[in-house]
mmCIF file of C-alpha atoms and ligand atoms in Angstrom:
data_model
loop_
_atom_site.group_PDB
_atom_site.id
_atom_site.type_symbol
_atom_site.label_atom_id
_atom_site.label_comp_id
_atom_site.label_asym_id
_atom_site.label_seq_id
_atom_site.Cartn_x
_atom_site.Cartn_y
_atom_site.Cartn_z
ATOM 1 C CA MET A 18 0.196 0.063 -0.083
ATOM 2 C CA GLY A 19 1.228 3.338 -0.987
ATOM 3 C CA ASP A 20 1.885 6.435 1.164
ATOM 4 C CA TRP A 21 -0.675 8.063 -0.790
ATOM 5 C CA LEU A 22 -3.340 5.452 -0.368
ATOM 6 C CA ILE A 23 -2.919 5.247 3.793
ATOM 7 C CA PHE A 24 -3.086 8.548 3.572
ATOM 8 C CA ALA A 25 -6.413 8.323 1.607
ATOM 9 C CA ALA A 26 -7.919 5.880 3.883
ATOM 10 C CA MET A 27 -7.273 7.894 7.275
ATOM 11 C CA ASN A 28 -8.815 10.882 5.327
ATOM 12 C CA GLN A 29 -11.768 9.039 4.713
ATOM 13 C CA MET A 30 -11.984 7.571 8.531
ATOM 14 C CA ILE A 31 -11.729 11.165 9.499
ATOM 15 C CA GLN A 32 -14.623 12.374 7.357
ATOM 16 C CA LYS A 33 -17.107 9.104 8.664
ATOM 17 C CA ALA A 34 -15.911 9.599 12.389
ATOM 18 C CA ALA A 35 -17.126 13.538 11.650
ATOM 19 C CA SER A 36 -20.394 12.532 9.821
ATOM 20 C CA ILE A 37 -20.869 9.883 13.083
ATOM 21 C CA LYS A 38 -20.530 12.585 15.505
ATOM 22 C CA GLU A 39 -22.644 14.675 13.575
ATOM 23 C CA ALA A 40 -25.445 11.827 13.207
ATOM 24 C CA ILE A 41 -25.125 11.197 17.177
ATOM 25 C CA ASP A 42 -25.515 15.001 18.103
ATOM 26 C CA GLN A 43 -28.765 15.153 15.760
ATOM 27 C CA PHE A 44 -30.131 11.663 16.697
ATOM 28 C CA GLN A 45 -34.340 11.755 17.311
ATOM 29 C CA SER A 46 -36.059 9.367 17.360
ATOM 30 C CA GLU A 47 -39.997 9.004 16.830
ATOM 31 C CA GLY A 48 -39.879 4.859 18.054
ATOM 32 C CA PRO A 49 -41.097 3.552 21.285
ATOM 33 C CA ASP A 50 -37.454 2.924 22.666
ATOM 34 C CA PRO A 51 -34.809 5.658 21.370
ATOM 35 C CA ALA A 52 -32.482 4.327 23.749
ATOM 36 C CA GLU A 53 -32.434 0.856 21.935
ATOM 37 C CA GLU A 54 -32.514 2.275 18.589
ATOM 38 C CA PHE A 55 -29.931 4.494 19.398
ATOM 39 C CA ARG A 56 -27.621 1.567 21.055
ATOM 40 C CA ILE A 57 -28.401 -0.911 17.907
ATOM 41 C CA ARG A 58 -27.605 1.826 15.375
ATOM 42 C CA PHE A 59 -24.051 3.505 16.985
ATOM 43 C CA LEU A 60 -23.026 1.029 19.542
ATOM 44 C CA GLY A 61 -24.079 -2.774 18.746
ATOM 45 C CA THR A 62 -21.821 -4.940 16.939
ATOM 46 C CA LYS A 63 -23.099 -3.933 13.494
ATOM 47 C CA GLY A 64 -23.126 -0.058 14.487
ATOM 48 C CA THR A 65 -21.554 2.528 12.780
ATOM 49 C CA ILE A 66 -18.588 2.959 15.318
ATOM 50 C CA LYS A 67 -17.854 -0.736 15.502
ATOM 51 C CA ALA A 68 -17.524 -0.636 11.589
ATOM 52 C CA LEU A 69 -15.206 2.130 11.412
ATOM 53 C CA MET A 70 -13.018 0.153 14.237
ATOM 54 C CA ALA A 71 -12.537 -2.166 11.819
ATOM 55 C CA GLU A 72 -10.975 0.059 9.346
ATOM 56 C CA MET A 73 -8.162 0.936 11.733
ATOM 57 C CA LYS A 74 -5.819 -2.065 10.130
ATOM 58 C CA GLN A 75 -5.867 0.272 6.989
ATOM 59 C CA VAL A 76 -4.319 3.292 9.007
ATOM 60 C CA ALA A 77 -0.550 3.725 9.076
ATOM 61 C CA PRO A 78 1.237 2.227 12.216
ATOM 62 C CA GLU A 79 2.246 5.744 13.140
ATOM 63 C CA ASP A 80 -1.434 7.466 12.724
ATOM 64 C CA ARG A 81 -3.011 4.797 14.856
ATOM 65 C CA ARG A 82 -2.634 6.493 18.122
ATOM 66 C CA GLN A 83 -4.383 9.535 16.625
ATOM 67 C CA MET A 84 -6.950 7.610 14.997
ATOM 68 C CA GLY A 85 -7.638 5.240 18.008
ATOM 69 C CA GLN A 86 -7.994 8.276 20.228
ATOM 70 C CA LEU A 87 -10.386 10.004 17.793
ATOM 71 C CA LEU A 88 -12.545 6.661 17.755
ATOM 72 C CA ASN A 89 -12.390 6.451 21.621
ATOM 73 C CA GLU A 90 -13.906 9.787 22.036
ATOM 74 C CA LEU A 91 -16.473 9.056 19.531
ATOM 75 C CA LYS A 92 -17.409 5.787 21.171
ATOM 76 C CA LEU A 93 -17.454 7.965 24.664
ATOM 77 C CA GLN A 94 -19.720 10.444 23.194
ATOM 78 C CA ALA A 95 -22.331 7.555 21.879
ATOM 79 C CA GLU A 96 -22.101 5.954 25.229
ATOM 80 C CA GLN A 97 -22.810 9.344 27.162
ATOM 81 C CA LYS A 98 -25.604 10.174 24.687
ATOM 82 C CA TYR A 99 -27.075 6.395 25.107
ATOM 83 C CA ALA A 100 -26.892 7.137 29.126
ATOM 84 C CA GLN A 101 -28.750 10.032 28.484
ATOM 85 C CA LEU A 102 -31.315 8.468 26.806
ATOM 86 C CA ASN A 103 -31.854 5.700 28.867
ATOM 87 C CA SER A 104 -32.658 7.848 31.937
ATOM 88 C CA ALA A 105 -34.839 9.903 30.014
ATOM 89 C CA PRO A 106 -38.506 9.228 30.689
ATOM 90 C CA LYS A 107 -40.350 6.905 28.169
ATOM 91 C CA ALA A 108 -43.327 8.537 26.421
ATOM 92 C CA GLU A 109 -46.439 6.844 27.233
ATOM 93 C CA VAL A 110 -47.661 5.926 23.673
ATOM 94 C CA HIS A 111 -51.204 5.633 24.612
ATOM 95 C CA THR A 112 -51.346 9.377 25.923
ATOM 96 C CA SER A 113 -49.686 11.023 23.181
ATOM 97 C CA GLY A 114 -48.032 13.144 25.049
ATOM 98 C CA GLU A 115 -50.552 13.556 28.062
ATOM 99 C CA ALA A 116 -49.005 13.324 31.214
ATOM 100 C CA LEU A 117 -49.813 10.098 33.586
ATOM 101 C CA ASP A 118 -51.272 11.521 36.787
ATOM 102 C CA ILE A 119 -49.996 8.530 38.840
ATOM 103 C CA THR A 120 -51.553 10.024 42.343
ATOM 104 C CA LEU A 121 -55.212 9.489 40.713
ATOM 105 C CA PRO A 122 -57.046 6.623 42.868
ATOM 106 C CA GLY A 123 -57.725 3.761 41.337
ATOM 107 C CA GLU A 124 -60.578 2.321 39.686
ATOM 108 C CA ALA A 125 -62.661 0.317 42.320
ATOM 109 C CA LEU A 126 -63.161 -3.039 41.177
ATOM 110 C CA PRO A 127 -66.761 -4.204 41.905
ATOM 111 C CA LEU A 128 -67.043 -6.641 44.637
ATOM 112 C CA GLY A 129 -69.475 -9.726 43.949
ATOM 113 C CA SER A 130 -72.009 -11.188 46.174
ATOM 114 C CA ARG A 131 -73.522 -14.680 46.967
ATOM 115 C CA HIS A 132 -76.761 -15.435 44.722
ATOM 116 C CA PRO A 133 -79.471 -15.146 46.804
ATOM 117 C CA ILE A 134 -80.538 -18.990 46.383
ATOM 118 C CA SER A 135 -77.279 -19.880 47.532
ATOM 119 C CA LEU A 136 -77.604 -17.626 50.555
ATOM 120 C CA VAL A 137 -80.703 -19.401 51.857
ATOM 121 C CA ARG A 138 -79.515 -22.655 50.544
ATOM 122 C CA ASN A 139 -76.720 -22.096 53.307
ATOM 123 C CA ARG A 140 -79.076 -20.643 56.034
ATOM 124 C CA ILE A 141 -81.328 -23.512 55.665
ATOM 125 C CA VAL A 142 -78.640 -26.309 55.378
ATOM 126 C CA SER A 143 -76.897 -24.382 58.642
ATOM 127 C CA ILE A 144 -80.261 -24.719 60.805
ATOM 128 C CA PHE A 145 -80.530 -28.345 60.236
ATOM 129 C CA GLN A 146 -76.636 -28.770 60.735
ATOM 130 C CA ARG A 147 -77.377 -27.585 64.290
ATOM 131 C CA LEU A 148 -79.634 -30.594 64.669
ATOM 132 C CA GLY A 149 -77.118 -32.798 63.657
ATOM 133 C CA PHE A 150 -77.801 -33.318 60.037
ATOM 134 C CA ALA A 151 -75.022 -33.868 57.442
ATOM 135 C CA VAL A 152 -75.244 -32.929 54.100
ATOM 136 C CA ALA A 153 -75.618 -35.326 51.022
ATOM 137 C CA GLU A 154 -75.205 -34.866 47.366
ATOM 138 C CA GLY A 155 -75.856 -36.981 44.526
ATOM 139 C CA PRO A 156 -75.916 -36.795 40.526
ATOM 140 C CA GLU A 157 -78.477 -34.501 38.663
ATOM 141 C CA ILE A 158 -78.392 -36.998 35.993
ATOM 142 C CA GLU A 159 -80.497 -39.982 37.435
ATOM 143 C CA ASP A 160 -81.469 -43.412 36.645
ATOM 144 C CA ASP A 161 -85.630 -44.354 37.075
ATOM 145 C CA TRP A 162 -84.725 -46.672 40.157
ATOM 146 C CA HIS A 163 -83.166 -43.808 42.264
ATOM 147 C CA ASN A 164 -85.357 -41.313 40.731
ATOM 148 C CA PHE A 165 -88.644 -42.989 40.969
ATOM 149 C CA THR A 166 -88.910 -47.037 41.504
ATOM 150 C CA ALA A 167 -87.322 -47.323 44.686
ATOM 151 C CA LEU A 168 -89.569 -44.218 45.822
ATOM 152 C CA ASN A 169 -92.522 -46.307 45.375
ATOM 153 C CA LEU A 170 -93.457 -44.377 41.928
ATOM 154 C CA PRO A 171 -95.552 -46.710 40.286
ATOM 155 C CA GLU A 172 -95.561 -46.341 36.667
ATOM 156 C CA HIS A 173 -98.873 -44.247 35.669
ATOM 157 C CA HIS A 174 -97.808 -42.073 38.413
ATOM 158 C CA PRO A 175 -98.226 -38.468 37.008
ATOM 159 C CA ALA A 176 -94.717 -37.826 38.286
ATOM 160 C CA ARG A 177 -93.638 -39.980 35.818
ATOM 161 C CA ASP A 178 -95.169 -38.670 32.578
ATOM 162 C CA MET A 179 -92.561 -37.551 29.639
ATOM 163 C CA GLN A 180 -94.278 -34.267 30.155
ATOM 164 C CA ASP A 181 -92.833 -33.300 33.391
ATOM 165 C CA THR A 182 -89.436 -35.233 33.509
ATOM 166 C CA PHE A 183 -86.622 -34.585 31.117
ATOM 167 C CA TYR A 184 -85.715 -38.003 29.773
ATOM 168 C CA VAL A 185 -82.136 -38.532 28.309
ATOM 169 C CA SER A 186 -83.727 -39.146 24.587
ATOM 170 C CA GLU A 187 -80.903 -42.040 23.572
ATOM 171 C CA ASP A 188 -81.429 -43.998 26.543
ATOM 172 C CA PRO A 189 -84.878 -42.956 28.712
ATOM 173 C CA ALA A 190 -83.947 -44.855 31.861
ATOM 174 C CA TRP A 191 -81.864 -42.029 32.321
ATOM 175 C CA MET A 192 -83.209 -38.710 33.322
ATOM 176 C CA LEU A 193 -82.854 -35.202 35.369
ATOM 177 C CA ARG A 194 -83.732 -35.923 38.550
ATOM 178 C CA THR A 195 -87.079 -34.584 39.484
ATOM 179 C CA HIS A 196 -86.194 -33.912 43.078
ATOM 180 C CA THR A 197 -83.334 -34.998 45.582
ATOM 181 C CA SER A 198 -85.104 -37.935 47.128
ATOM 182 C CA SER A 199 -82.981 -39.453 44.532
ATOM 183 C CA VAL A 200 -79.970 -38.876 46.955
ATOM 184 C CA GLN A 201 -81.737 -40.192 49.861
ATOM 185 C CA VAL A 202 -82.198 -43.534 48.065
ATOM 186 C CA ARG A 203 -78.493 -43.688 47.492
ATOM 187 C CA GLU A 204 -77.490 -42.775 51.113
ATOM 188 C CA MET A 205 -80.344 -45.587 52.790
ATOM 189 C CA GLU A 206 -78.848 -48.141 49.981
ATOM 190 C CA LYS A 207 -75.494 -47.503 51.849
ATOM 191 C CA GLY A 208 -76.704 -49.088 54.542
ATOM 192 C CA LYS A 209 -75.323 -47.290 57.244
ATOM 193 C CA LEU A 210 -78.099 -46.429 60.273
ATOM 194 C CA PRO A 211 -79.048 -44.238 61.641
ATOM 195 C CA ILE A 212 -79.607 -41.502 59.121
ATOM 196 C CA ARG A 213 -79.781 -37.897 59.277
ATOM 197 C CA ILE A 214 -78.888 -35.989 56.271
ATOM 198 C CA VAL A 215 -80.432 -33.047 54.127
ATOM 199 C CA CYS A 216 -79.689 -32.889 50.420
ATOM 200 C CA PRO A 217 -79.713 -29.485 48.558
ATOM 201 C CA GLY A 218 -79.564 -29.333 45.168
ATOM 202 C CA ARG A 219 -80.626 -28.660 41.721
ATOM 203 C CA VAL A 220 -83.498 -30.408 40.202
ATOM 204 C CA TYR A 221 -85.474 -30.080 36.927
ATOM 205 C CA ARG A 222 -89.087 -30.365 35.719
ATOM 206 C CA ASN A 223 -90.768 -30.228 32.278
ATOM 207 C CA GLU A 224 -92.953 -26.813 33.582
ATOM 208 C CA THR A 225 -93.765 -23.796 31.331
ATOM 209 C CA ILE A 226 -91.961 -20.940 32.580
ATOM 210 C CA SER A 227 -93.805 -18.251 34.761
ATOM 211 C CA ALA A 228 -93.665 -16.070 37.571
ATOM 212 C CA ARG A 229 -94.217 -19.216 39.910
ATOM 213 C CA ALA A 230 -92.427 -21.809 37.997
ATOM 214 C CA HIS A 231 -89.282 -22.973 36.146
ATOM 215 C CA CYS A 232 -87.937 -25.716 34.269
ATOM 216 C CA PHE A 233 -85.340 -26.106 36.847
ATOM 217 C CA PHE A 234 -85.290 -24.773 40.614
ATOM 218 C CA HIS A 235 -83.512 -25.948 43.805
ATOM 219 C CA GLN A 236 -84.338 -28.354 46.834
ATOM 220 C CA VAL A 237 -83.300 -29.083 50.260
ATOM 221 C CA GLU A 238 -84.853 -32.643 50.863
ATOM 222 C CA GLY A 239 -84.161 -34.076 54.411
ATOM 223 C CA LEU A 240 -84.045 -37.447 55.842
ATOM 224 C CA TYR A 241 -84.129 -39.141 59.462
ATOM 225 C CA ILE A 242 -84.270 -42.778 60.085
ATOM 226 C CA ALA A 243 -83.611 -44.543 63.618
ATOM 227 C CA GLU A 244 -85.597 -46.560 65.478
ATOM 228 C CA GLU A 245 -88.546 -45.173 67.184
ATOM 229 C CA VAL A 246 -88.862 -42.127 64.948
ATOM 230 C CA SER A 247 -92.337 -40.665 65.021
ATOM 231 C CA PHE A 248 -94.338 -38.013 62.942
ATOM 232 C CA ALA A 249 -93.870 -35.714 66.562
ATOM 233 C CA ASP A 250 -90.177 -35.769 65.747
ATOM 234 C CA LEU A 251 -91.188 -34.800 62.408
ATOM 235 C CA LYS A 252 -93.572 -31.747 63.376
ATOM 236 C CA GLN A 253 -91.195 -30.757 66.240
ATOM 237 C CA THR A 254 -87.973 -30.670 63.788
ATOM 238 C CA LEU A 255 -89.911 -28.816 61.285
ATOM 239 C CA TYR A 256 -91.295 -25.983 63.601
ATOM 240 C CA PHE A 257 -87.834 -25.309 64.724
ATOM 241 C CA PHE A 258 -86.631 -24.842 61.187
ATOM 242 C CA VAL A 259 -89.354 -22.150 60.122
ATOM 243 C CA GLN A 260 -88.681 -20.252 63.924
ATOM 244 C CA GLU A 261 -85.208 -20.052 62.800
ATOM 245 C CA MET A 262 -85.680 -19.436 59.359
ATOM 246 C CA PHE A 263 -88.721 -16.610 59.485
ATOM 247 C CA GLY A 264 -88.574 -15.780 63.541
ATOM 248 C CA ALA A 265 -90.559 -16.987 66.370
ATOM 249 C CA GLU A 266 -93.760 -15.418 65.744
ATOM 250 C CA ILE A 267 -94.351 -17.644 62.602
ATOM 251 C CA LYS A 268 -97.356 -20.114 63.137
ATOM 252 C CA VAL A 269 -97.422 -23.275 60.864
ATOM 253 C CA ARG A 270 -100.365 -25.900 60.243
ATOM 254 C CA PHE A 271 -100.199 -29.520 58.511
ATOM 255 C CA ARG A 272 -102.483 -30.396 55.980
ATOM 256 C CA PRO A 273 -102.928 -34.213 54.954
ATOM 257 C CA SER A 274 -101.288 -34.648 51.447
ATOM 258 C CA TYR A 275 -100.148 -37.489 49.125
ATOM 259 C CA PHE A 276 -96.968 -38.628 48.285
ATOM 260 C CA PRO A 277 -96.070 -42.348 46.988
ATOM 261 C CA PHE A 278 -92.877 -42.399 49.157
ATOM 262 C CA THR A 279 -94.759 -41.402 52.702
ATOM 263 C CA GLU A 280 -97.418 -42.565 54.504
ATOM 264 C CA PRO A 281 -98.833 -40.533 56.201
ATOM 265 C CA SER A 282 -98.180 -37.410 54.315
ATOM 266 C CA ALA A 283 -98.664 -33.771 54.838
ATOM 267 C CA GLU A 284 -97.901 -30.251 53.307
ATOM 268 C CA MET A 285 -96.984 -27.541 55.713
ATOM 269 C CA ASP A 286 -97.909 -24.080 55.256
ATOM 270 C CA ILE A 287 -96.756 -21.059 57.359
ATOM 271 C CA THR A 288 -98.440 -17.646 57.784
ATOM 272 C CA CYS A 289 -98.354 -15.476 55.073
ATOM 273 C CA LEU A 290 -95.232 -13.211 55.559
ATOM 274 C CA ILE A 291 -96.770 -10.636 52.989
ATOM 275 C CA CYS A 292 -99.852 -9.652 54.759
ATOM 276 C CA GLY A 293 -99.351 -11.196 58.346
ATOM 277 C CA GLY A 294 -101.954 -13.758 57.911
ATOM 278 C CA LYS A 295 -104.922 -11.176 57.168
ATOM 279 C CA GLY A 296 -105.143 -12.502 53.383
ATOM 280 C CA CYS A 297 -103.758 -11.100 50.080
ATOM 281 C CA ASN A 298 -102.915 -12.084 46.546
ATOM 282 C CA VAL A 299 -100.084 -14.134 47.471
ATOM 283 C CA CYS A 300 -101.546 -16.523 49.815
ATOM 284 C CA LYS A 301 -104.907 -16.673 48.070
ATOM 285 C CA HIS A 302 -106.838 -14.477 50.597
ATOM 286 C CA THR A 303 -106.263 -17.846 53.173
ATOM 287 C CA GLY A 304 -103.562 -16.324 54.936
ATOM 288 C CA TRP A 305 -101.502 -19.527 54.818
ATOM 289 C CA VAL A 306 -98.830 -20.344 52.269
ATOM 290 C CA GLU A 307 -97.118 -23.971 51.607
ATOM 291 C CA ILE A 308 -93.671 -24.109 51.798
ATOM 292 C CA LEU A 309 -93.027 -27.671 51.987
ATOM 293 C CA GLY A 310 -94.066 -31.716 51.693
ATOM 294 C CA CYS A 311 -93.189 -34.110 54.353
ATOM 295 C CA GLY A 312 -94.139 -37.657 55.514
ATOM 296 C CA MET A 313 -93.208 -40.705 57.423
ATOM 297 C CA VAL A 314 -90.852 -42.762 55.072
ATOM 298 C CA HIS A 315 -93.258 -45.366 53.202
ATOM 299 C CA PRO A 316 -92.169 -49.108 54.729
ATOM 300 C CA ARG A 317 -91.991 -50.138 51.086
ATOM 301 C CA VAL A 318 -89.355 -47.435 50.582
ATOM 302 C CA LEU A 319 -87.509 -48.782 53.668
ATOM 303 C CA GLU A 320 -87.714 -52.075 52.467
ATOM 304 C CA ASN A 321 -86.503 -51.195 48.692
ATOM 305 C CA CYS A 322 -83.456 -49.995 50.008
ATOM 306 C CA GLY A 323 -82.783 -53.015 52.146
ATOM 307 C CA ILE A 324 -83.757 -51.030 55.727
ATOM 308 C CA ASP A 325 -85.648 -53.438 58.132
ATOM 309 C CA SER A 326 -89.232 -51.544 58.159
ATOM 310 C CA SER A 327 -90.353 -53.655 61.501
ATOM 311 C CA ARG A 328 -87.107 -51.758 63.207
ATOM 312 C CA TYR A 329 -86.634 -48.957 61.726
ATOM 313 C CA SER A 330 -88.879 -45.696 60.955
ATOM 314 C CA GLY A 331 -88.196 -42.214 59.630
ATOM 315 C CA PHE A 332 -89.367 -39.112 58.401
ATOM 316 C CA ALA A 333 -88.639 -37.032 55.369
ATOM 317 C CA PHE A 334 -89.259 -33.460 53.860
ATOM 318 C CA GLY A 335 -88.430 -31.595 50.949
ATOM 319 C CA MET A 336 -88.649 -27.571 50.060
ATOM 320 C CA GLY A 337 -88.250 -25.622 47.156
ATOM 321 C CA ILE A 338 -84.974 -23.143 47.978
ATOM 322 C CA GLU A 339 -86.912 -20.622 45.073
ATOM 323 C CA ARG A 340 -90.186 -20.608 47.432
ATOM 324 C CA ILE A 341 -88.471 -19.961 50.990
ATOM 325 C CA THR A 342 -86.437 -17.096 49.201
ATOM 326 C CA MET A 343 -89.649 -15.337 47.716
ATOM 327 C CA LEU A 344 -91.388 -15.545 51.266
ATOM 328 C CA LYS A 345 -88.359 -14.218 52.787
ATOM 329 C CA TYR A 346 -87.343 -11.429 50.622
ATOM 330 C CA GLN A 347 -90.698 -10.757 48.996
ATOM 331 C CA ILE A 348 -89.682 -11.586 45.742
ATOM 332 C CA ARG A 349 -92.892 -11.884 43.379
ATOM 333 C CA ASP A 350 -91.065 -13.490 40.105
ATOM 334 C CA LEU A 351 -89.241 -16.587 40.193
ATOM 335 C CA ARG A 352 -87.284 -16.061 36.916
ATOM 336 C CA LEU A 353 -85.258 -12.962 38.338
ATOM 337 C CA PHE A 354 -83.092 -15.567 40.087
ATOM 338 C CA SER A 355 -82.242 -17.057 36.691
ATOM 339 C CA GLU A 356 -81.791 -13.737 34.788
ATOM 340 C CA ASN A 357 -78.459 -12.446 36.201
ATOM 341 C CA ASP A 358 -79.891 -8.720 36.556
ATOM 342 C CA VAL A 359 -76.846 -7.494 38.601
ATOM 343 C CA ARG A 360 -79.313 -4.691 40.157
ATOM 344 C CA PHE A 361 -81.354 -7.280 41.318
ATOM 345 C CA LEU A 362 -78.594 -9.491 42.237
ATOM 346 C CA LYS A 363 -76.434 -6.932 44.221
ATOM 347 C CA GLN A 364 -79.563 -5.870 46.353
ATOM 348 C CA PHE A 365 -78.468 -9.432 48.519
ATOM 349 C CA ALA A 366 -74.877 -8.188 49.040
ATOM 350 C CA GLY A 367 -74.247 -8.679 52.931
ATOM 351 C CA ALA A 368 -77.452 -10.273 53.531
ATOM 352 C CA LEU A 369 -78.017 -13.021 56.020
HETATM 353 N N1 LIG B 430 -89.990 -34.997 46.399
HETATM 354 C C1 LIG B 430 -91.456 -33.982 46.904
HETATM 355 C C2 LIG B 430 -90.996 -33.278 45.878
HETATM 356 O O1 LIG B 430 -90.009 -33.169 45.694
HETATM 357 C C3 LIG B 430 -90.931 -33.706 48.153
HETATM 358 C C4 LIG B 430 -90.916 -34.524 49.280
HETATM 359 C C5 LIG B 430 -89.930 -35.057 50.306
HETATM 360 C C6 LIG B 430 -92.586 -34.762 49.984
HETATM 361 C C7 LIG B 430 -89.861 -35.831 51.350
HETATM 362 C C8 LIG B 430 -92.632 -35.632 51.000
HETATM 363 C C9 LIG B 430 -90.920 -36.167 51.642
HETATM 364 O O2 LIG B 430 -92.094 -32.829 45.630
#
């Protein structure tokens, strides 16, 4: 390499260094991360300063010191600028220049509350738990035996009609349970006596949806089987329940009724909470509203489940949670429970 060429290389490098220096001074970025953009362009392994350093070998040995110094200064200048860019606050992309006021209070997250049906179910269950009842649960898709046959429901019984039961179309031996009495059968079949259980859960009936009926609703049924259980035990247990649920002033009455799985059977009414017993639309001007069905477990049901009916007796009862909730909170339309209207639901925050 002749002197002239070496001189030319040196000259070219000095010019390049000058233009890099200018580019550093004038660097401006519109991008989201100017510091990183700067680093890549000037200081990175493929950056302009590294590229210029690679040209050092073309410089005459006696000039290298001077050239090296020049490049070091350039590098130092770039590093300073990089540090400066790095410490500058990053632009808030979404606020497009607007300042972010970090002292503003945060957005309050709405707090959920329990569904009224859950609240009342828990309340019902806890009242019976205090009397020594345990909670038992079972499947919502049931077979014919547990939902009907074991419970002494003869084939012509209206509850078996395709009209009010949802059967599984591929195999009608399977259905959506119409009551949680099926859970009681499952417990009796286990053969561990005495039994004292409540069975909360969702049940299904093929009903036309209205203010008073739905194709699904919730029940708590109860069963007590031991030696010498009497109708007096049944009455006292249910009387305790309504007083705990609705207050000590509440009155009850039992009316004779019919269920295939209990004998004798009764329905229990309480004084209408809307009119206080004077008579209104809700109680159909009788002053009473029905809240549950009950009775002494039919001996045939005990035998179906392998229990000796000459030794054991028991009582059973079943109530709709929707009905109890409507009475407790004076709700007149059952559909409100499944419409998910937050205005309705949030009224129960902190209830019970
Ligand atoms: N299983 C009955 C129903 O769903 C309620 C009931 C339970 C009645 C136990 C009497 C005894 O309607």
